[in-house]
XYZ file of C-alpha atoms in Angstrom:
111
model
C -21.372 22.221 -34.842
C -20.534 18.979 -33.167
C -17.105 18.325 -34.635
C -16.466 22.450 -33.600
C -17.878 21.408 -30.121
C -15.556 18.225 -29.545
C -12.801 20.516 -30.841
C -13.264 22.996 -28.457
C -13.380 20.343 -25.336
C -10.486 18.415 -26.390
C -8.009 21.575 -26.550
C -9.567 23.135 -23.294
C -8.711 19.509 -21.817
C -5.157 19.264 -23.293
C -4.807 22.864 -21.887
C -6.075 21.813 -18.251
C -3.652 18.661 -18.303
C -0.901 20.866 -19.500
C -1.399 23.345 -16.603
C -1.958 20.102 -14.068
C 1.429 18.783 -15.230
C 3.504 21.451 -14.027
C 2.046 21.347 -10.709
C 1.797 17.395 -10.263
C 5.623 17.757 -9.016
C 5.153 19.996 -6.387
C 2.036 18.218 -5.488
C 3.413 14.987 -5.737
C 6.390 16.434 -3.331
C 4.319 17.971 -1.313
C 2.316 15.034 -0.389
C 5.017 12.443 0.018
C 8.054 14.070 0.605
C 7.303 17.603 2.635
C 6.773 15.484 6.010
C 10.596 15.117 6.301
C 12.254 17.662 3.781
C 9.929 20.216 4.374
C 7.978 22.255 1.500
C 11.637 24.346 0.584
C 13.665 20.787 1.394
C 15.438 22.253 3.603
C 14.542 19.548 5.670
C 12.903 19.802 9.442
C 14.276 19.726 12.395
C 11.366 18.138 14.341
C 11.747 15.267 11.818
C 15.069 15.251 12.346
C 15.016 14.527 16.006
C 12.071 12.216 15.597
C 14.244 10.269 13.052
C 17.553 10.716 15.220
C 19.355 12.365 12.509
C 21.394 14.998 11.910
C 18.921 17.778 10.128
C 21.470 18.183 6.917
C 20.350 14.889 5.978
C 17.043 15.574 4.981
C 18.288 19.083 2.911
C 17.531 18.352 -0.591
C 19.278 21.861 -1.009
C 22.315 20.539 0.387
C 25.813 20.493 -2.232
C 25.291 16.239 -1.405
C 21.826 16.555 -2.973
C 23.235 19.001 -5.466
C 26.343 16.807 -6.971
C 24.012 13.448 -7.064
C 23.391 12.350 -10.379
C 19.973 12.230 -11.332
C 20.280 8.487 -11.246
C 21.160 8.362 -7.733
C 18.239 10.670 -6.584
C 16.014 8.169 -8.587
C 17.628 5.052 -6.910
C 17.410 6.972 -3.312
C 13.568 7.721 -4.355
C 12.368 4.319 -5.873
C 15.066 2.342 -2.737
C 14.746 4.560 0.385
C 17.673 4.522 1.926
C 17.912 4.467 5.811
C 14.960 5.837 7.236
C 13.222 6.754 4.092
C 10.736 5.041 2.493
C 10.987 3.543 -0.545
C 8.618 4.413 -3.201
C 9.548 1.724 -5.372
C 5.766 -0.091 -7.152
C 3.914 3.498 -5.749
C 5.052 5.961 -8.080
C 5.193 5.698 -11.998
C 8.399 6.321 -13.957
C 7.275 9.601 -14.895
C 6.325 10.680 -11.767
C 9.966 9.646 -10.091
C 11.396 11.684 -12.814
C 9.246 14.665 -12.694
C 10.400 14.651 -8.636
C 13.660 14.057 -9.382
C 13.418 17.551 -11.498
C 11.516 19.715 -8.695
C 13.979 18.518 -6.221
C 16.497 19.817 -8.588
C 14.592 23.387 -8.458
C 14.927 23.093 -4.946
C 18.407 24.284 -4.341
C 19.729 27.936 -5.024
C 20.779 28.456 -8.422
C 24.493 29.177 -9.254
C 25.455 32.522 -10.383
């Protein structure tokens, strides 16, 4: 009965986690990246004149964004560049990454 018990709380805890990890990204983004970029990453435009930058440079959507290699978003993420913060020592490898992937999801898909 036990054994059936722990059974039954270690899948329905692997099942939580599972559901959790899909939306640590967007959570994640939306937390420490949403200030600037906004939640679509289109960027905003109050943030924009705050920052005294054009608004196309905080568009994740953006064809720049778009034709950066994954390795550059991770640099630009971990380094800041400009204005941005760097993230470098506050986010795990794993959670750069899984960033890295939603900000991918940001921009429209080609048809």
């Amino acid at each position: 009965m036990f054994r059936l018990f722990l059974s039954g709380a270690l899948l329905l805890g692997l099942g939580l986690a599972m559901a959790f990890a899909g939306d640590d990204a967007k959570g994640l983004f939306d937390k420490k990246c949403s200030k600037c970029h906004g939640v679509d990453g289109k960027g905003l435009a109050k943030m924009a004149k705050v920052l005294k930058i054009e608004n196309g440079k905080l568009d994740l959507t953006s064809p720049d964004t778009v034709k950066a290699s994954d390795d550059d978003l991770t640099k630009v993420i971990l380094d800041g560049r400009k204005k941005m913060p760097k993230h470098k020592g506050k986010l795990s490898d794993s959670q750069v990454k899984s960033l890295v992937q939603y900000i991918r999801s940001l921009a429209p898909s080609k048809k």
